[in-house]
Coordinates of C-alpha atoms and ligand atoms in Angstrom, one line a residue:
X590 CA 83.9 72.7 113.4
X591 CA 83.3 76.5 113.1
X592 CA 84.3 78.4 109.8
X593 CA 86.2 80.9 112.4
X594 CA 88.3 77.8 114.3
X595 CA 92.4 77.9 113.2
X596 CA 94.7 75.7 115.0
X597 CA 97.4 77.7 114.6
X598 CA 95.9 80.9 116.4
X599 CA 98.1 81.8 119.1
X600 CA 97.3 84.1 122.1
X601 CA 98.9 83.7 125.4
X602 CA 97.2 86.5 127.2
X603 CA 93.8 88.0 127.9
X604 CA 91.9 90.3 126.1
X605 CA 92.6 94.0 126.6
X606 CA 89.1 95.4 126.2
X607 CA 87.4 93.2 129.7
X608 CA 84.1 92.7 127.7
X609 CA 85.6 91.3 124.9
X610 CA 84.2 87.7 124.8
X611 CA 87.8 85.6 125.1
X612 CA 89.2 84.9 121.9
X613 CA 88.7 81.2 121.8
X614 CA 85.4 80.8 123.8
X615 CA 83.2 79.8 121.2
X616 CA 85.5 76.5 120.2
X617 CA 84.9 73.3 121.2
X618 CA 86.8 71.1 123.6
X619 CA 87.3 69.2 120.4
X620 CA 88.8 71.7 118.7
X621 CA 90.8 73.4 121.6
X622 CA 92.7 69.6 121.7
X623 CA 93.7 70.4 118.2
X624 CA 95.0 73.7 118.7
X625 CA 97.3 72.1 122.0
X626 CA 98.3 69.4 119.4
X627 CA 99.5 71.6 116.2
X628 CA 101.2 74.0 118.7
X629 CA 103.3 70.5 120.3
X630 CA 104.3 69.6 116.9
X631 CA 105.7 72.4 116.0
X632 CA 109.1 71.1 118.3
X633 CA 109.4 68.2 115.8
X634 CA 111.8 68.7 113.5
X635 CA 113.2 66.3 110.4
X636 CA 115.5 63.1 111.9
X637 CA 113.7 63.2 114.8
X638 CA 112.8 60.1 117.0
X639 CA 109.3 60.5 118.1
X640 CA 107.3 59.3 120.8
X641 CA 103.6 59.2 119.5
X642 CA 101.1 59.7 122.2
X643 CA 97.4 57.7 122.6
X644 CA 94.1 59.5 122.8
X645 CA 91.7 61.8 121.4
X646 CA 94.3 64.6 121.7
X647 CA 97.5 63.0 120.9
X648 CA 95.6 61.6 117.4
X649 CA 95.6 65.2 116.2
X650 CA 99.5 65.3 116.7
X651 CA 99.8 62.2 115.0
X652 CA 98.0 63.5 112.0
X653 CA 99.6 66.7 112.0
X654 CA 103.2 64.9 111.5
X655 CA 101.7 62.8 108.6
X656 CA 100.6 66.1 106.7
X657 CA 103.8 67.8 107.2
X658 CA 105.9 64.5 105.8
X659 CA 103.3 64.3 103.0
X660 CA 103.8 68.3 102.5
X661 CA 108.0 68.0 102.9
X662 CA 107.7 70.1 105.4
X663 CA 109.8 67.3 107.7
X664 CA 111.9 64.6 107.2
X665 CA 113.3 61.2 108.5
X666 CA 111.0 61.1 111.0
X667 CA 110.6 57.8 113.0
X668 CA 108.0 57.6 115.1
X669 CA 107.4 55.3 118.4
X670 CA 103.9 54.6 119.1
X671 CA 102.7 54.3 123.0
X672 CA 99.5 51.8 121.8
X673 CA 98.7 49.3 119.2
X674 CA 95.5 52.4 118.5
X675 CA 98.3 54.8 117.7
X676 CA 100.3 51.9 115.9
X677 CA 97.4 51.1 113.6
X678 CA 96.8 55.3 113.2
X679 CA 100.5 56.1 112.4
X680 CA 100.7 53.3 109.8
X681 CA 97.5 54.5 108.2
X682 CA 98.7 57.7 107.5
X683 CA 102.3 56.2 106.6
X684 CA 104.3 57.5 109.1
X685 CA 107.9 55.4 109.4
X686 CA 107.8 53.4 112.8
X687 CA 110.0 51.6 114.9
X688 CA 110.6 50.8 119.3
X689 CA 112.5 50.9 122.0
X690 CA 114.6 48.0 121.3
X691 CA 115.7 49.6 118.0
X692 CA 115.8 53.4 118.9
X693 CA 116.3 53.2 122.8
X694 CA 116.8 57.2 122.6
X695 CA 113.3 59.0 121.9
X696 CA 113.8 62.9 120.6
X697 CA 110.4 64.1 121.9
X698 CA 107.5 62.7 123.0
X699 CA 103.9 64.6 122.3
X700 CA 100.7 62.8 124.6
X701 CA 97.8 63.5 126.2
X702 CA 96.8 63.3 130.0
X703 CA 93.7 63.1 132.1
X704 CA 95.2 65.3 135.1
X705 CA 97.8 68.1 135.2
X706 CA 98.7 69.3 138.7
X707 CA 100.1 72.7 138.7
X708 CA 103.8 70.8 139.1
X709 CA 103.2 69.1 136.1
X710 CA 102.7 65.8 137.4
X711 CA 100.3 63.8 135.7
X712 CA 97.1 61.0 135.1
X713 CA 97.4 59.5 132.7
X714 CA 95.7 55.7 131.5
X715 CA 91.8 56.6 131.8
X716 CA 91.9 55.2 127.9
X717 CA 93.5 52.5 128.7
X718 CA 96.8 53.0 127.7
X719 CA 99.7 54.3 130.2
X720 CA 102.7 51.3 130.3
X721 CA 103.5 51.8 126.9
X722 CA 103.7 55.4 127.5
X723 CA 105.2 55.5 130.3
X724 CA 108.4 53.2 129.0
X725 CA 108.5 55.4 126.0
X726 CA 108.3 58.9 127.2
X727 CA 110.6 58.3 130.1
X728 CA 113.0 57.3 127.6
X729 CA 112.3 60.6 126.1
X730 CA 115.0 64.0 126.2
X731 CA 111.5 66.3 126.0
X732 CA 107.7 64.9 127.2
X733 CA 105.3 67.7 125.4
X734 CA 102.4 67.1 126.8
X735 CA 98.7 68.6 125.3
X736 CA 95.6 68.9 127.2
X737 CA 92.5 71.6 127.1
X738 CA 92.1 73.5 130.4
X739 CA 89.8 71.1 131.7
X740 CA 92.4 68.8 132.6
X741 CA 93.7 71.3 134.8
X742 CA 94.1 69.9 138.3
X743 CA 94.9 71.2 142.2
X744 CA 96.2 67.3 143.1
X745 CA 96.0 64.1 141.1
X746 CA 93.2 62.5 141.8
X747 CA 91.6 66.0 142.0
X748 CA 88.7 65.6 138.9
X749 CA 87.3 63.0 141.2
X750 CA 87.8 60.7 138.6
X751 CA 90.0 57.3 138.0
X752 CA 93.7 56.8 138.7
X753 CA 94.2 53.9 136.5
X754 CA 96.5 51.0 137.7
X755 CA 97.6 48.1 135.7
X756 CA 97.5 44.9 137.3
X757 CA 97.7 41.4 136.3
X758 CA 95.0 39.0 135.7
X759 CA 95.7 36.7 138.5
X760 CA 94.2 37.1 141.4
X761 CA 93.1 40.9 140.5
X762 CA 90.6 41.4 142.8
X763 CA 93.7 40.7 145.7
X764 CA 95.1 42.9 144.2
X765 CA 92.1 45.7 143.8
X766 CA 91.8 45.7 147.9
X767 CA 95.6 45.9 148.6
X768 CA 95.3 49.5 146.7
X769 CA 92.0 50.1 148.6
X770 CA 93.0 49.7 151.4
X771 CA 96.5 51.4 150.9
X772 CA 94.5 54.9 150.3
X773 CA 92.0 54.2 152.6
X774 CA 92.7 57.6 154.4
X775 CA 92.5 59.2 151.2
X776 CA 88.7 57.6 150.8
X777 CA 89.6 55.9 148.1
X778 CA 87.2 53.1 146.2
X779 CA 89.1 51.0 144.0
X780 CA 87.0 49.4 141.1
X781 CA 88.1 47.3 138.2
X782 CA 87.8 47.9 135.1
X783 CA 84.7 46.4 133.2
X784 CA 84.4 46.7 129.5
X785 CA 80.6 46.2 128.0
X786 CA 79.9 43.2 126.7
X787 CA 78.9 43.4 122.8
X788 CA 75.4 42.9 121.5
X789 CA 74.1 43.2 125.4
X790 CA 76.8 40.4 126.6
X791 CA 77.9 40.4 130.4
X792 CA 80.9 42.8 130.9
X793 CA 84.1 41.9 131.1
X794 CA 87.6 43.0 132.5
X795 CA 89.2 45.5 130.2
X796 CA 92.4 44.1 128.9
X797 CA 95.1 46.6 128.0
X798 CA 97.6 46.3 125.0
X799 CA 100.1 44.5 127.3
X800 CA 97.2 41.5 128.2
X801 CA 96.6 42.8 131.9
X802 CA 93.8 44.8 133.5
X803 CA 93.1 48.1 135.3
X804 CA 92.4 48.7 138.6
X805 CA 91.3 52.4 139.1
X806 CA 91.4 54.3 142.3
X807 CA 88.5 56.8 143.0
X808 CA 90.2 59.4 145.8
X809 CA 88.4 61.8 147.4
X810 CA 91.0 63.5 148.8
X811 CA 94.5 64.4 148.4
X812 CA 96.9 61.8 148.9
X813 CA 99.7 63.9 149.6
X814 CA 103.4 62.8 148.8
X815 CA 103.1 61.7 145.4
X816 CA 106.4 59.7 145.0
X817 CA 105.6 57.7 148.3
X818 CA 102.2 56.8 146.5
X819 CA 104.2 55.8 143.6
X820 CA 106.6 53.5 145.6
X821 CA 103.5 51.8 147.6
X822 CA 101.9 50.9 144.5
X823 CA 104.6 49.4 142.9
X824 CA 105.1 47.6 145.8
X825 CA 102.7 45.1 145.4
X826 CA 103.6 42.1 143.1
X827 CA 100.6 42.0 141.3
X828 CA 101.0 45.7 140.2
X829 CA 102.4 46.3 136.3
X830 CA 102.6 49.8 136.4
X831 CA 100.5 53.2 137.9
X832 CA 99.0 56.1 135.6
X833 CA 101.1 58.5 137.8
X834 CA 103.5 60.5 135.5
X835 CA 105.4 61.9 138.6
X836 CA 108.2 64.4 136.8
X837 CA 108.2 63.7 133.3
X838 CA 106.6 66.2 131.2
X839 CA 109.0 69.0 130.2
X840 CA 106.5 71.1 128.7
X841 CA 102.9 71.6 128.9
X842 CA 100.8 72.9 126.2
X843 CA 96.9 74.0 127.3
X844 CA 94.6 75.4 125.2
X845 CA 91.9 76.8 127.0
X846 CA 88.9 80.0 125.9
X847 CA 92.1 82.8 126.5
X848 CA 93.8 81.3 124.3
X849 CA 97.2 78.7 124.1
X850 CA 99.6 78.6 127.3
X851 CA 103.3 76.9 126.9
X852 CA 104.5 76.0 130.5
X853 CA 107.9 74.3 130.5
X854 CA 109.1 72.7 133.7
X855 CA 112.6 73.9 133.4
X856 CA 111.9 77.5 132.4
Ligands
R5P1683 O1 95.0 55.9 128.3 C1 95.0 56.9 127.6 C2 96.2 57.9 127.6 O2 96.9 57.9 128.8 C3 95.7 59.2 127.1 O3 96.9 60.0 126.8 C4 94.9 60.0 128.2 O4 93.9 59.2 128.7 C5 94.4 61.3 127.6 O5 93.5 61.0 126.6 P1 92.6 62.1 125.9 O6 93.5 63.0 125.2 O7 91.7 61.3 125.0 O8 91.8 62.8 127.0

């Protein structure tokens, strides 16, 4: 990390003189995550119920709350982690947890995603995680969610890379062609998930905190009307859930080489 890089620097518009290198160019996308993370948790305030996010952005939130409870900067905060990853992070750094079942009302929820679309619809799942998060920040009253400016889509599905879909076990590769086949027009290739086998062992299905797998869908173009995706998919008995976050996030924080943007859906 450069000796110039603060995460809470905060410019939301271009640089007046146009030759100006932009103010943030020279961090890394590393660093930009952290910036988009800070700026989220400054919403958290003490007695909050929070929705802790999975990822290599939402871990910078994650430790952010920790130092501010260690600092007394905030209080009473229970937090609600969307992955056994986050679980095992929050506890390391001693944040309070509890779930759904005991706090069915979540404050504010900070995550990650893999795709924004300029309606703030999102991918999210590519690490794996998405049911978890998906249970916990729609039972959110405010979805922050953090991402550097590559994640910036036109559609979803627009990176070219993987809408993730969790499936069960049985019968998976059933499963794999229904989803194929019900994007075909879309040119879609729909691949399970394989994780590398250790110490050069054949791969193996990846298996997500909840025991299932992922199917992920490869588009090459558009699929259009993103709620009747949403409603196909979970159509199919052997779908658990899609990485589709289809009007959830209330705000968006990007950080990007002008500096830190704040979009929120309702404002
Ligand atoms: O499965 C992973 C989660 O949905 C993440 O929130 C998402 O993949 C974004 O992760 P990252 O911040 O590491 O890009």
């Amino acid at each position: 990390m450069g000796s110039a890089f603060d995460p809470f620097v905060m410019v939301t518009e271009e640089p007046a003189v146009v030759n100006s290198p932009p103010p943030l160019s020279n961090l890394t996308q590393e660093e930009l995550k952290k910036i988009a993370a800070y700026k989220a948790v400054e919403f958290v305030e003490s007695g909050m119920v929070i929705g802790l996010g999975t990822g290599s952005t939402a871990k910078h939130a994650v430790a952010r709350i920790s130092e501010l409870l260690q600092e007394g900067k905030l209080k009473d905060i229970i937090g609600i982690p969307t992955s056994t990853t986050t679980h095992e992070q929050a506890v390391s750094l001693g944040i309070p947890l509890s779930d759904l079942d005991s706090h069915p009302v979540v404050d504010l929820s900070i995550d990650g995603a893999d795709e924004v679309d300029p309606a703030l619809n999102l991918v999210k799942g590519r690490g794996g995680s998405l049911l978890r998060e998906k249970m916990i920040e729609g039972a959110s009253k405010k979805f922050v969610v953090i991402v550097d400016e590559s994640k910036l889509v036109k559609y979803i599905g627009g990176s070219g890379l993987a809408v993730p879909v969790e499936v069960v076990p049985f019968c998976c590769d059933f499963t794999r062609g229904k989803l194929e086949e019900l994007f075909r027009e879309a040119g879609c290739v729909a691949k399970l998930r394989m994780k590398i086998g250790s110490n050069g062992g054949d791969a193996t299905p990846a298996v997500t905190d909840n025991g299932n797998y992922v199917v992920d869908l490869y588009l090459e173009r558009d699929i259009g009307d993103l709620e009747a995706a949403s409603e196909k998919i979970l159509r199919f008995p052997g779908v658990v859930e899609h990485g589709m976050f289809l009007g959830m996030a209330t705000t968006l924080i990007v950080a990007g080489k002008f500096g830190v943007t704040v979009k929120d859906r309702f404002g």
